[in-house]
Amino acid sequence: MYKIKRDKFYASRGSYSKIYQIKCSFCKTNITKYQKDGPGIIKRMYHDRMFDIECQDVSGKLNCPNCKAMIGVNYIYKPENRLAYRLFAGSISKSIIK
Ligand SMILES: [Zn+2]
């Protein structure tokens, strides 16, 4: 159902990806499915790696659709000129889908 995207970003992170269910860490509401490329913690979420995002607003903030906690804010990740959400520490919890 959720297909791993294999592109230059995937390749540059070692061709190793997992798809996670991302939840609000406060109320456990689903935020999105997310493809994380390479090892390490999730500090930002690239838009091109998000599946079924439901809670984006026009100001570019990412808020939990249930408890309204602020999860992250839009910015451009300059090294790759890539739109992403910068996540606030401790704002998400995750579990592996595949
Ligand atoms: Zn929440």
Coordinates of C-alpha atoms and ligand atoms in Angstrom, one line a residue:
M1 CA 0.0 0.0 0.0
Y2 CA 2.8 2.4 0.9
K3 CA 5.6 2.1 -1.6
I4 CA 9.1 3.1 -0.6
K5 CA 10.3 5.9 -2.9
R6 CA 13.7 5.1 -4.4
D7 CA 15.3 8.3 -5.7
K8 CA 18.5 10.3 -5.2
F9 CA 17.7 11.1 -1.6
Y10 CA 17.1 7.5 -0.9
A11 CA 20.4 6.6 -2.5
S12 CA 22.3 9.3 -0.7
R13 CA 21.2 7.9 2.7
G14 CA 22.4 4.4 2.0
S15 CA 19.4 3.0 0.1
Y16 CA 17.8 2.0 3.4
S17 CA 14.3 3.2 4.3
K18 CA 11.5 2.3 6.6
I19 CA 7.9 3.5 6.7
Y20 CA 6.6 4.7 10.0
Q21 CA 3.2 5.6 11.4
I22 CA 3.8 9.0 13.0
K23 CA 1.5 9.9 15.9
C24 CA 1.1 12.9 18.1
S25 CA 3.1 12.1 21.2
F26 CA 0.5 13.8 23.5
C27 CA -2.8 12.1 22.4
K28 CA -1.5 9.4 20.0
T29 CA -3.6 10.6 17.1
N30 CA -2.3 9.6 13.7
I31 CA -0.5 12.4 11.9
T32 CA 0.9 10.7 8.8
K33 CA 2.7 7.8 7.4
Y34 CA 6.3 8.7 6.8
Q35 CA 9.2 7.3 4.8
K36 CA 12.4 7.7 6.8
D37 CA 15.6 7.3 4.7
G38 CA 18.7 6.2 6.4
P39 CA 19.5 5.7 10.1
G40 CA 19.0 8.2 13.0
I41 CA 16.1 10.0 14.7
I42 CA 13.5 11.9 12.8
K43 CA 14.2 15.6 13.2
R44 CA 12.4 16.8 10.2
M45 CA 9.8 15.3 7.8
Y46 CA 10.2 16.0 4.1
H47 CA 7.0 16.6 2.4
D48 CA 7.9 14.2 -0.4
R49 CA 8.1 11.4 2.1
M50 CA 4.8 12.0 3.8
F51 CA 1.8 9.9 3.0
D52 CA -1.8 10.8 3.8
I53 CA -1.1 14.0 5.6
E54 CA -4.3 15.3 7.1
C55 CA -3.4 18.3 9.3
Q56 CA -1.5 20.8 7.3
D57 CA -2.8 24.4 7.5
V58 CA -2.2 27.3 5.2
S59 CA 0.3 29.0 7.4
G60 CA 2.5 26.0 7.0
K61 CA 2.3 24.7 10.6
L62 CA 1.7 21.1 11.4
N63 CA -0.7 20.7 14.3
C64 CA -2.3 17.6 15.7
P65 CA -5.9 17.4 14.3
N66 CA -7.1 16.2 17.7
C67 CA -5.4 18.0 20.6
K68 CA -4.0 20.9 18.4
A69 CA -0.5 20.5 19.7
M70 CA 2.1 22.0 17.4
I71 CA 4.1 19.3 15.8
G72 CA 6.3 21.2 13.5
V73 CA 6.8 24.2 11.2
N74 CA 7.5 24.4 7.5
Y75 CA 10.9 25.3 6.2
I76 CA 13.3 24.6 3.4
Y77 CA 16.0 22.2 4.1
K78 CA 18.7 24.1 2.3
P79 CA 21.3 21.4 1.6
E80 CA 18.8 19.7 -0.6
N81 CA 16.4 22.7 -1.3
R82 CA 13.6 20.5 0.0
L83 CA 10.4 21.4 1.7
A84 CA 10.1 19.9 5.2
Y85 CA 8.6 20.2 8.6
R86 CA 11.0 20.9 11.3
L87 CA 9.7 18.9 14.3
F88 CA 9.6 20.0 17.8
A89 CA 11.5 17.8 20.2
G90 CA 9.3 15.1 21.7
S91 CA 6.2 16.1 19.6
I92 CA 5.9 12.7 17.8
S93 CA 5.9 9.1 18.5
K94 CA 6.4 6.5 15.8
S95 CA 6.0 2.8 15.0
I96 CA 7.3 0.8 12.1
I97 CA 4.9 -0.2 9.4
K98 CA 7.5 -1.7 7.1
Ligands
ZN1 ZN -2.5 15.3 19.7

